[in-house]
Coordinates of N, CA and C in Angstrom, one line a residue:
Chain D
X1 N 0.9 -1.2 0.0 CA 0.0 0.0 0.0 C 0.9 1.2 0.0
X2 N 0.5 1.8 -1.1 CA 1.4 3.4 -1.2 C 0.7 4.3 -0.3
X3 N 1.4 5.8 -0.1 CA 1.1 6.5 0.7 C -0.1 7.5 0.5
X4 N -0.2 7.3 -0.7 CA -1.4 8.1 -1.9 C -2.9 7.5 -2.1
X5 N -2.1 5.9 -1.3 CA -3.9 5.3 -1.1 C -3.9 5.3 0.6
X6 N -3.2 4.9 1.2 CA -2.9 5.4 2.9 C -3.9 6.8 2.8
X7 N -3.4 8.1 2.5 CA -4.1 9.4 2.3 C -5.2 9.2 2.0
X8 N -5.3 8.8 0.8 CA -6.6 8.4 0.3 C -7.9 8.5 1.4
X9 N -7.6 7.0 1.9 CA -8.6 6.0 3.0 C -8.3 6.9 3.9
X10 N -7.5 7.8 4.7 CA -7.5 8.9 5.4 C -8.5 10.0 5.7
X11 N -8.4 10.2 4.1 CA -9.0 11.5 3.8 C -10.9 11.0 3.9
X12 N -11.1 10.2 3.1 CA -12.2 9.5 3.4 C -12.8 9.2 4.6
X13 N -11.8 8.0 5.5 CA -13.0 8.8 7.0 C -12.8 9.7 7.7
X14 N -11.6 10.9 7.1 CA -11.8 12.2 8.2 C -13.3 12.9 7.4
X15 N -13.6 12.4 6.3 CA -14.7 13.5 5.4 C -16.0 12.6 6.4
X16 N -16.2 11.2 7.0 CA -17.3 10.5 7.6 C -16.9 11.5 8.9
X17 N -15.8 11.5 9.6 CA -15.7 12.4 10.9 C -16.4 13.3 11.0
X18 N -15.9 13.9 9.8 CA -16.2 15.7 9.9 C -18.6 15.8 9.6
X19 N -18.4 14.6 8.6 CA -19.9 14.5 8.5 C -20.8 13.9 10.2
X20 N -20.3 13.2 10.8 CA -20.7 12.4 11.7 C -21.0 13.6 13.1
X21 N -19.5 14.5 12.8 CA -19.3 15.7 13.8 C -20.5 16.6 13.8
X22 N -20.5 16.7 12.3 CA -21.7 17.9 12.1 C -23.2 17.7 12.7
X23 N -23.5 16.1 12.4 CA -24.9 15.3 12.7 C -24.9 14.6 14.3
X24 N -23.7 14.5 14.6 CA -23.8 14.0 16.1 C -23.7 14.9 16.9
X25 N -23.1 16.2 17.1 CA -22.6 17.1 17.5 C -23.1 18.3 17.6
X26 N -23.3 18.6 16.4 CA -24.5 20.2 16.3 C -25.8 19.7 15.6
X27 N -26.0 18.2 15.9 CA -27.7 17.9 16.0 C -28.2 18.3 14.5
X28 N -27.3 18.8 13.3 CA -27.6 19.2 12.3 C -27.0 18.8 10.9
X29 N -28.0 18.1 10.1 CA -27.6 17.5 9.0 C -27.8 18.8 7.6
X30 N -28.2 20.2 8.0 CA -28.6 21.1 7.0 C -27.8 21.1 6.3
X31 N -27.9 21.2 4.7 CA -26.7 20.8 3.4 C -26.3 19.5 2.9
X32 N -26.9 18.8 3.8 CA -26.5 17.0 3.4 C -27.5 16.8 3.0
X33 N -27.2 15.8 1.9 CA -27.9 15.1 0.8 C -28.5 13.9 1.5
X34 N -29.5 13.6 1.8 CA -29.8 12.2 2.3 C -29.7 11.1 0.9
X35 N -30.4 11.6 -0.2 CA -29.9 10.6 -1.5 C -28.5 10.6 -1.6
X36 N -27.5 11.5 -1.4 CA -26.0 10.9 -1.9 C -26.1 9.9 -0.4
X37 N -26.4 10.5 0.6 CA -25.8 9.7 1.4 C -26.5 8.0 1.5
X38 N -27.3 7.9 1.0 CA -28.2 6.5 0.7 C -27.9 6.1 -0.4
X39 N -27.4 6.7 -1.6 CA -26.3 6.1 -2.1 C -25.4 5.4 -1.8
X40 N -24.8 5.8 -1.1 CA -23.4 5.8 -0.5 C -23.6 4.1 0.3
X41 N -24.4 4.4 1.5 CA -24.8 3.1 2.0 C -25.2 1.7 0.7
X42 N -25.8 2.1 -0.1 CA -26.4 1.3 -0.9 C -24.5 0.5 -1.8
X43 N -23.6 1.4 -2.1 CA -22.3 1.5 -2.9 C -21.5 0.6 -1.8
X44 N -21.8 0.7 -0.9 CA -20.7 0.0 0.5 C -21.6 -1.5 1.2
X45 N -22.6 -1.4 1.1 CA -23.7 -2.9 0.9 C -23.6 -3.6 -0.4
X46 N -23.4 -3.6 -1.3 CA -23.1 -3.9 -2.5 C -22.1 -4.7 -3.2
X47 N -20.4 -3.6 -2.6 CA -19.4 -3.9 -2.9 C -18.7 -4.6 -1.8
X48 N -19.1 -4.6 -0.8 CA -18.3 -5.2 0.6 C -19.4 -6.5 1.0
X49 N -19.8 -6.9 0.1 CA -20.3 -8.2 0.1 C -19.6 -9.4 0.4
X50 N -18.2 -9.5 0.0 CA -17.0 -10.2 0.5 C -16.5 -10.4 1.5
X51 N -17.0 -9.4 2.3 CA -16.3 -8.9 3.6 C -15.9 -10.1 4.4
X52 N -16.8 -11.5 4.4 CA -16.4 -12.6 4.8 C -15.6 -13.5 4.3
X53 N -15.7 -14.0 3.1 CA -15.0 -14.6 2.1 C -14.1 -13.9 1.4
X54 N -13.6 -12.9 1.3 CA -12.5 -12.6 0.4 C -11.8 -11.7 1.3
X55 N -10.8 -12.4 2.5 CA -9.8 -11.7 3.0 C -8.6 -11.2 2.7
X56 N -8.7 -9.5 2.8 CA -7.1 -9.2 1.7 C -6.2 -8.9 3.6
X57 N -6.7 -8.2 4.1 CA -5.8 -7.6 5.6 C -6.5 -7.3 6.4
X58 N -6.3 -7.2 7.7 CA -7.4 -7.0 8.7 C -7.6 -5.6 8.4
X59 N -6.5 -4.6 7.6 CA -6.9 -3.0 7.6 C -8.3 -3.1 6.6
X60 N -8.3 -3.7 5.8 CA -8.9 -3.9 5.0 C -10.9 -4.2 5.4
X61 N -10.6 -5.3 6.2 CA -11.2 -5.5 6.8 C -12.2 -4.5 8.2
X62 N -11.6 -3.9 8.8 CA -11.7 -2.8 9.4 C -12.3 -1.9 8.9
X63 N -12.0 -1.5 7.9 CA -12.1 -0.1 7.1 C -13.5 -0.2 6.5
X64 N -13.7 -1.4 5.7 CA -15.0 -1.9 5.5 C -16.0 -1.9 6.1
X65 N -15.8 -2.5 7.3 CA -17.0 -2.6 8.8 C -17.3 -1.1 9.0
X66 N -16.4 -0.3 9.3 CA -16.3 1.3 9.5 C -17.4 2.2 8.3
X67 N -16.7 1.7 7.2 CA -17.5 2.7 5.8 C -18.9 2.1 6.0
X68 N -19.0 0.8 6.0 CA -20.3 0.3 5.8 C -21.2 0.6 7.7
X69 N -20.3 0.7 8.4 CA -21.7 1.2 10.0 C -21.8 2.5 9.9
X70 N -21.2 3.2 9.5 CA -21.0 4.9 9.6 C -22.1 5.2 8.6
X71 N -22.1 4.8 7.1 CA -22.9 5.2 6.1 C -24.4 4.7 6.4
X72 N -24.8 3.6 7.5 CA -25.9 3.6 7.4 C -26.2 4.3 9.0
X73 N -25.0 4.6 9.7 CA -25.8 5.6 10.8 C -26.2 6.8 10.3
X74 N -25.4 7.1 9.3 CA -26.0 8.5 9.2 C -27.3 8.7 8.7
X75 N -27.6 7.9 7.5 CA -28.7 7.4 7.0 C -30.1 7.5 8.1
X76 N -29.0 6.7 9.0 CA -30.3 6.4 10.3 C -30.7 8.0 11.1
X77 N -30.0 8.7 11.1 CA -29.7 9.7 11.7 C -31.0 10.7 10.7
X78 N -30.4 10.9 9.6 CA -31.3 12.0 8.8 C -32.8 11.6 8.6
X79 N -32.7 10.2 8.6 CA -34.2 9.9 8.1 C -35.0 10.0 9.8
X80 N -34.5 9.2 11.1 CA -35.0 9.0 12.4 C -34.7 9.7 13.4
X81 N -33.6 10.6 13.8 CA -33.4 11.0 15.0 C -34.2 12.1 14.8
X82 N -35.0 12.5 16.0 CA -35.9 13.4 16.4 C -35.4 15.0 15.8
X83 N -34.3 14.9 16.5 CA -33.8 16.8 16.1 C -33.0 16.7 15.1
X84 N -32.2 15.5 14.6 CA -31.6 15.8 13.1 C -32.6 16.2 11.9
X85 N -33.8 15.1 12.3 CA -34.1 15.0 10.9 C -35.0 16.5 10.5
X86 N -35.3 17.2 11.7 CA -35.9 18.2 11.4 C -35.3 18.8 10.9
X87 N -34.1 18.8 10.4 CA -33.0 20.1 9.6 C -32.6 19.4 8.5
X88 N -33.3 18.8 8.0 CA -33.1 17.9 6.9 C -33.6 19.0 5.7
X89 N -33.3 19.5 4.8 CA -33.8 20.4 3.4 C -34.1 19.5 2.5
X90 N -35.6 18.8 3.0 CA -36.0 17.9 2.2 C -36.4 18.3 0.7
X91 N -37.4 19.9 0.7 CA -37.6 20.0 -0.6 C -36.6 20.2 -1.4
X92 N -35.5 20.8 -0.7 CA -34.3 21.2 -1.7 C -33.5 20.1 -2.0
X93 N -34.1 18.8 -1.7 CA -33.2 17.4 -1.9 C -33.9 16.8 -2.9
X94 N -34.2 17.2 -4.1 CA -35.2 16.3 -4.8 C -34.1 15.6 -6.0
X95 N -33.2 15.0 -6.1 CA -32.9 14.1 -6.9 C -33.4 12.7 -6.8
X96 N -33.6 11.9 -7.9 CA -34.5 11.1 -7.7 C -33.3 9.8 -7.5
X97 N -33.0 8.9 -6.5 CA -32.2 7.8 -6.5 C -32.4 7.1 -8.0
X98 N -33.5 6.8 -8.3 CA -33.5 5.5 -10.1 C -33.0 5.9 -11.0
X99 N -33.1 7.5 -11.0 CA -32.1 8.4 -12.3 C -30.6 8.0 -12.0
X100 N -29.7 7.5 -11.0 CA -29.0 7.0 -10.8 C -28.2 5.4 -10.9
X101 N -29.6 4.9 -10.0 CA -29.2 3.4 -9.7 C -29.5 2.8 -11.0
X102 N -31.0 3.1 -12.0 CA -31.1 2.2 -13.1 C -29.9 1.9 -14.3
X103 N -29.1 3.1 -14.4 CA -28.3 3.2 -15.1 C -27.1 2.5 -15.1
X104 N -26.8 3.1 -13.8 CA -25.4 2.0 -13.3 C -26.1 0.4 -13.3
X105 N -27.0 0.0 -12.8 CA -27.2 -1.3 -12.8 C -27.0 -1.8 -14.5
X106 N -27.4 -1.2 -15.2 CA -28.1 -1.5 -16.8 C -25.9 -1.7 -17.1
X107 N -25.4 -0.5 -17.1 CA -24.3 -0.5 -17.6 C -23.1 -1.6 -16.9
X108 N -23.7 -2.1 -15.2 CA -22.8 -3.5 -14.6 C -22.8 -4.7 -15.3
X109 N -24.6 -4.5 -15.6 CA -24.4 -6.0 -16.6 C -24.1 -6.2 -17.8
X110 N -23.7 -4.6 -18.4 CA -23.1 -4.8 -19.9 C -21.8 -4.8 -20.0
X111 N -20.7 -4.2 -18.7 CA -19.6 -3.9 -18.8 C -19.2 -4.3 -17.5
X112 N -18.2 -5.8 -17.2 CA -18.0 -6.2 -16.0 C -17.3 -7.3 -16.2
X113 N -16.4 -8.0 -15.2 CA -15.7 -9.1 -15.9 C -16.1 -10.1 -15.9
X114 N -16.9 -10.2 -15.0 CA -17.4 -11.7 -15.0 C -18.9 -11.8 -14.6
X115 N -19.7 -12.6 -15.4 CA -21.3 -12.5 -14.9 C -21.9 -13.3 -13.6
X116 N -21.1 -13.1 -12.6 CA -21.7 -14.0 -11.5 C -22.4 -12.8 -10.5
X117 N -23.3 -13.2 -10.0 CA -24.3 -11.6 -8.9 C -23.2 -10.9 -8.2
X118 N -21.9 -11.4 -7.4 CA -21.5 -10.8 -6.9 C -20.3 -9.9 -7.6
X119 N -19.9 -10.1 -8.8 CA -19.2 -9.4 -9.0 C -20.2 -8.4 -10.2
X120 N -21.3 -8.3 -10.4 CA -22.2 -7.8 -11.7 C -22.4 -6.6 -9.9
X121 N -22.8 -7.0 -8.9 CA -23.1 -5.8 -7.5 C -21.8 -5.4 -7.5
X122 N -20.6 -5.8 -7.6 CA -19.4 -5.0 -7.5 C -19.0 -4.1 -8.5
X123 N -19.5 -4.2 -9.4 CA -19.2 -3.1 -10.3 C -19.8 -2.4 -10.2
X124 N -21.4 -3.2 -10.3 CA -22.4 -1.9 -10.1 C -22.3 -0.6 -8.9
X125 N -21.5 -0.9 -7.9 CA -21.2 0.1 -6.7 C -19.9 0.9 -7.3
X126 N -19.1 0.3 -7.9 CA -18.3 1.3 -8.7 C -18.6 2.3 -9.7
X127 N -19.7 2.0 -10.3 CA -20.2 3.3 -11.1 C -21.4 3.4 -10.5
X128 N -21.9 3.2 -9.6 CA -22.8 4.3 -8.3 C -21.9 5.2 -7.3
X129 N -20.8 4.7 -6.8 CA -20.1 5.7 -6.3 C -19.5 6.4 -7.2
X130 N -19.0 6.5 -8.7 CA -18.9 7.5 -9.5 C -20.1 8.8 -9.4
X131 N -21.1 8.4 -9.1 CA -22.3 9.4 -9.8 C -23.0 9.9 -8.3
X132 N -23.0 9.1 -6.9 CA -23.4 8.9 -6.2 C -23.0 10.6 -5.4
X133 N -22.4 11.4 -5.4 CA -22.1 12.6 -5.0 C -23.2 13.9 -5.8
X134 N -23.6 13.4 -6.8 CA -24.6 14.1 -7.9 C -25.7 15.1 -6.6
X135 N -26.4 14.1 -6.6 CA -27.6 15.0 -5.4 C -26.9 16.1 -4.5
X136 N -25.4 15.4 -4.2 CA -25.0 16.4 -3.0 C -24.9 17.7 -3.7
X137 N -23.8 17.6 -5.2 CA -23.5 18.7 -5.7 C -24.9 19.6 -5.9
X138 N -26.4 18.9 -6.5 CA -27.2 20.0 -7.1 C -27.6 20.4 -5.9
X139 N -27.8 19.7 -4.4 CA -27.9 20.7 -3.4 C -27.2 21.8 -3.0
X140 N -25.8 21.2 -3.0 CA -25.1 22.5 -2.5 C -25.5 23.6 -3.5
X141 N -25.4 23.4 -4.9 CA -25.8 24.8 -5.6 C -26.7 25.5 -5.3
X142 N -28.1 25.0 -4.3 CA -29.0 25.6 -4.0 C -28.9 26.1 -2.9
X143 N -27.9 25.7 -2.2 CA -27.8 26.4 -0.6 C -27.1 27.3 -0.2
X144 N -28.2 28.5 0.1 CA -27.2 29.6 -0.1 C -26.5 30.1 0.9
X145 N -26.1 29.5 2.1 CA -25.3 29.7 3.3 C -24.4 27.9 3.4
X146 N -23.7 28.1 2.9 CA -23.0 26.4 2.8 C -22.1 26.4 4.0
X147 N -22.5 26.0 5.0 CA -21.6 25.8 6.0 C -19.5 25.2 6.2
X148 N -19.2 25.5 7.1 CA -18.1 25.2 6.8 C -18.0 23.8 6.7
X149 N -18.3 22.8 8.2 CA -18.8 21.5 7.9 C -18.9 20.6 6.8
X150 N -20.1 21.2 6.2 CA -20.6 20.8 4.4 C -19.8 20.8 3.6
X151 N -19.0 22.0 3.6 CA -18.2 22.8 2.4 C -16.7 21.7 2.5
X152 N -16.4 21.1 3.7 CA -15.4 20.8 4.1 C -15.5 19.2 3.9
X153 N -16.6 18.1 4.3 CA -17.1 17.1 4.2 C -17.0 17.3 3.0
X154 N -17.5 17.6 1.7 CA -17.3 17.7 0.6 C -15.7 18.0 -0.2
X155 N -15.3 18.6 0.2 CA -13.6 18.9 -0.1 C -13.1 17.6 -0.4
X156 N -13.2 17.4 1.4 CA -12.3 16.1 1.8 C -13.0 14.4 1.1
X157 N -13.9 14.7 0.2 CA -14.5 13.4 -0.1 C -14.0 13.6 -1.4
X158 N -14.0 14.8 -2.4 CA -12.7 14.9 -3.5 C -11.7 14.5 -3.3
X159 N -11.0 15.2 -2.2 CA -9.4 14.8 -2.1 C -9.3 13.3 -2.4
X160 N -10.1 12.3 -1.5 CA -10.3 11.4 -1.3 C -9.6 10.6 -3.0
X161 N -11.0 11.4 -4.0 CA -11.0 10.3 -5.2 C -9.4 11.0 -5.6
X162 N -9.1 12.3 -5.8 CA -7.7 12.9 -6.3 C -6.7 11.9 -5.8
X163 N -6.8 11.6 -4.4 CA -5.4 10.7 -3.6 C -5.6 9.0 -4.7
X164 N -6.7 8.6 -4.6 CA -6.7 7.5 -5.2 C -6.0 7.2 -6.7
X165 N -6.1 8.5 -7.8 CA -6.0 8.7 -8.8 C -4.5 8.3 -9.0
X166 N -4.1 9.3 -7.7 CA -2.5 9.3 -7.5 C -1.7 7.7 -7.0
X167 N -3.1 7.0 -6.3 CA -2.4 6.0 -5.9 C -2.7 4.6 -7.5
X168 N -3.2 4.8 -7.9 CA -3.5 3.8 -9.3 C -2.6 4.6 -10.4
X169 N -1.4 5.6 -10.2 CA -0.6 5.6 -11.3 C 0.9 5.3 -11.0
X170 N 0.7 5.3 -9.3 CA 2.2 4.5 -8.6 C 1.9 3.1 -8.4
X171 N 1.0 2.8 -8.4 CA 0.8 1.1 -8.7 C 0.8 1.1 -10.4
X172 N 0.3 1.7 -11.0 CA 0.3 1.3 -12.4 C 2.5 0.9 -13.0
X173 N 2.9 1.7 -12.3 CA 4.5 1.9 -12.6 C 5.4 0.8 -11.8
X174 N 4.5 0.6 -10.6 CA 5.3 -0.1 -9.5 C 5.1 -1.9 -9.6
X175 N 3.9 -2.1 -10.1 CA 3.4 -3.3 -10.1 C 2.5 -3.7 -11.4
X176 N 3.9 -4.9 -11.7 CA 3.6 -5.7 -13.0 C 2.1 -6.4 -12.9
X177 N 1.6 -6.3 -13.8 CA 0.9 -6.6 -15.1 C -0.4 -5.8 -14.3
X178 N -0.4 -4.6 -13.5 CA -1.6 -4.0 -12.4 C -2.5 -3.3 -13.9
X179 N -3.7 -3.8 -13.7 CA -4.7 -2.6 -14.3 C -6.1 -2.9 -14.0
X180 N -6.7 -2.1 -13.5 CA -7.9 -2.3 -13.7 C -9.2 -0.9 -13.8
X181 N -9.8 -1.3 -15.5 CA -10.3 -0.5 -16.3 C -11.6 0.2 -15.8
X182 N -12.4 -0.9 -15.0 CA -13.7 -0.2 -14.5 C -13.6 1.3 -14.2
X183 N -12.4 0.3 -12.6 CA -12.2 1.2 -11.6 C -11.9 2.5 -11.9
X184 N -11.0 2.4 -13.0 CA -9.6 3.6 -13.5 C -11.0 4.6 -13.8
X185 N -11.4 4.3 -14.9 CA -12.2 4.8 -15.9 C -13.5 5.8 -14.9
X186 N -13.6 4.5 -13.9 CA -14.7 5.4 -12.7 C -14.6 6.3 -11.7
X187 N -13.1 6.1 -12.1 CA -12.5 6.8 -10.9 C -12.3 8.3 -11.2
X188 N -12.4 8.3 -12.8 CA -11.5 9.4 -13.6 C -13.3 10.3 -13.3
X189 N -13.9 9.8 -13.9 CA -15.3 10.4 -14.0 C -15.7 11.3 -12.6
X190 N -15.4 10.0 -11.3 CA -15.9 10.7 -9.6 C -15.1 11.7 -9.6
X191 N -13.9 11.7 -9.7 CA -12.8 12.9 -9.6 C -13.1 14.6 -10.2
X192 N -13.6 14.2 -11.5 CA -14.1 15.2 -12.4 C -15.2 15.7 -11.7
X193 N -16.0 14.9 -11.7 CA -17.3 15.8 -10.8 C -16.7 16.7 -10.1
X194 N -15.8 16.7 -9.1 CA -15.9 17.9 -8.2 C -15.0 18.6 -8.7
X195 N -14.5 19.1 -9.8 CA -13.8 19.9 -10.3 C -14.0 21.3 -10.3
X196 N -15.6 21.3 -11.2 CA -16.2 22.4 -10.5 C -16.2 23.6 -9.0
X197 N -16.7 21.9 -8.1 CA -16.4 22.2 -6.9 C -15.3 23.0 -6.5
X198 N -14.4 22.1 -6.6 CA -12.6 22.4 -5.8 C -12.4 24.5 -6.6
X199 N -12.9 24.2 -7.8 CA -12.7 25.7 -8.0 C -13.3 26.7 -7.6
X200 N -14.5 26.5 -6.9 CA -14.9 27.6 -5.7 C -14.6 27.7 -4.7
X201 N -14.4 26.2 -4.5 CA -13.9 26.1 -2.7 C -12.6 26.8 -2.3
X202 N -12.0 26.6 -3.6 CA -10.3 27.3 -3.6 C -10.1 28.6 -3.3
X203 N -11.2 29.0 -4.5 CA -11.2 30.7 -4.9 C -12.0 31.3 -4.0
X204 N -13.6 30.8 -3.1 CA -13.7 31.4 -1.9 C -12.3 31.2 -0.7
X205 N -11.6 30.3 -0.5 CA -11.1 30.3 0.4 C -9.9 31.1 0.4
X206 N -9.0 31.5 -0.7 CA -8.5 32.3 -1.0 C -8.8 33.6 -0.8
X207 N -9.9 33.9 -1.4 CA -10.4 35.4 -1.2 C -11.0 35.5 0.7
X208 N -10.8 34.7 1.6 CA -11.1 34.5 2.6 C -12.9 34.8 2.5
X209 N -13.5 34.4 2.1 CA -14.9 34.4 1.5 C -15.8 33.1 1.8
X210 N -17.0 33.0 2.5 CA -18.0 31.9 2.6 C -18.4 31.4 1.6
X211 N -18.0 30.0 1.2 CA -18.4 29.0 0.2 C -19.1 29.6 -0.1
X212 N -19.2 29.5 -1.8 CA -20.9 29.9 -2.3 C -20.7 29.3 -3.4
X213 N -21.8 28.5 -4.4 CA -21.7 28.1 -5.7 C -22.3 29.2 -6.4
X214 N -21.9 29.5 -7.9 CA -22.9 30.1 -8.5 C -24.1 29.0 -9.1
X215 N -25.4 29.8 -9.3 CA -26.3 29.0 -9.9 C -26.7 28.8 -10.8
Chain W
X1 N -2.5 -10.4 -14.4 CA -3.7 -9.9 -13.5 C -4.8 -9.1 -14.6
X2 N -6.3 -9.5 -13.9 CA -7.4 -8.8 -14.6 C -8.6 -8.4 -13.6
X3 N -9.1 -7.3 -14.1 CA -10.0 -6.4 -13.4 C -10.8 -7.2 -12.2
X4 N -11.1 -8.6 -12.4 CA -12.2 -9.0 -11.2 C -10.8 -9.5 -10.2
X5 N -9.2 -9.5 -10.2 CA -8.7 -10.1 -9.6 C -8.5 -9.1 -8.1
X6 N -8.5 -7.3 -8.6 CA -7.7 -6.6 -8.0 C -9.2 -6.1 -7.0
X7 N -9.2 -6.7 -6.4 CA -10.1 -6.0 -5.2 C -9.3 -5.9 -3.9
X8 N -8.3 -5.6 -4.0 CA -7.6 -4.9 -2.9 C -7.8 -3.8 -2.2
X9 N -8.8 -2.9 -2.9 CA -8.9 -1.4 -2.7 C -10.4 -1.1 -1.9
X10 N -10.7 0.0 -1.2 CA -11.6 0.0 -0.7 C -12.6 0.6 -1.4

């Protein structure tokens, strides 16, 4: 394991921290997506199907149990806790989950290596967490006070795919005969999505200025 | 090595 996927998986559950902080902490999920984040659970139920049968390291293993109880606490949190869910911006959340999931499913079973259920759900969570950030982005563009929290949980879930990018081109150099197309190709797409993003987040923070998207 | 082999990654 290079230090660019170490970072990576870093950066990833400090972005669950910083989300968990905001909803366990200040009682407030305002700016979160409950569809990305039901996504998200659905992308880590899917692909960590293995979790018993296919041992790679106990880090591995760990990390998994973590992404997968975290993603559906929060879940549990926005839809059920009494004072979270009242700060839920439900009308401003209207992406519709099937505009998402049908697609990726339709495209797992056309493009995947092998046709057995569990690996046709493993891809399929690879190009659902490509797209699976979508809801978050069209909310933030609608919210016109984006917290730091939000603005930050979002950063750090970019960095996330950027560190990865970095870690599949020192494996690509470091380790013979390494490639793998899904991933690469899905990876390239999740990264892009917040491109947009990172260029506000930059340029307000630079101008010392409160997040803001234009609309 | 091929794409269903490398599930190393999270």
């Amino acid at each position: 394991m290079n230090i660019f996927r170490l970072c990576g998986d870093m950066t990833h559950l400090l972005s669950v921290v910083v989300l968990l902080l905001k909803i366990h902490t200040i009682k407030s999920c305002a700016g979160i997506s409950l569809k990305t984040q039901e996504l998200y659970a659905l992308v880590f139920a899917t692909r960590y199907l293995d979790i018993f049968t296919h041992h790679v390291s106990l880090y591995n293993t760990v990390m998994k149990i973590i992404f997968l109880g975290t993603s559906f606490t929060i879940v549990w949190y926005m839809r059920h806790h009494k004072v979270v869910r009242q700060t839920y911006d439900k009308e401003q959340d209207t992406f519709k989950h099937y505009m998402l999931i049908i697609p990726c499913f339709a495209l797992a079973l056309l493009i995947k290596t092998k046709f057995t259920p569990l690996e046709v759900l493993w891809t399929f969570s690879i190009y659902l967490e490509a797209v699976a950030i979508f809801p978050q982005l069209v909310l933030l563009q609608r919210t016109k006070n984006i917290d730091n929290l939000t603005g930050n949980y979002v950063f750090l879930l970019g960095a996330y795919r950027g560190l990865y990018l970095l870690n599949w081109i020192v494996r690509y150099f470091t380790e013979k005969g390494y490639r793998q197309w899904i991933t690469w190709i899905s990876g390239i797409v999740q990264t892009a999505l917040y491109a947009d993003f990172f260029y506000y987040y930059i340029k307000c923070w630079r101008n010392n200025e409160k997040l803001h998207l234009p609309s | 090595t091929n794409d269903a082999d490398v599930k190393d990654e999270l």
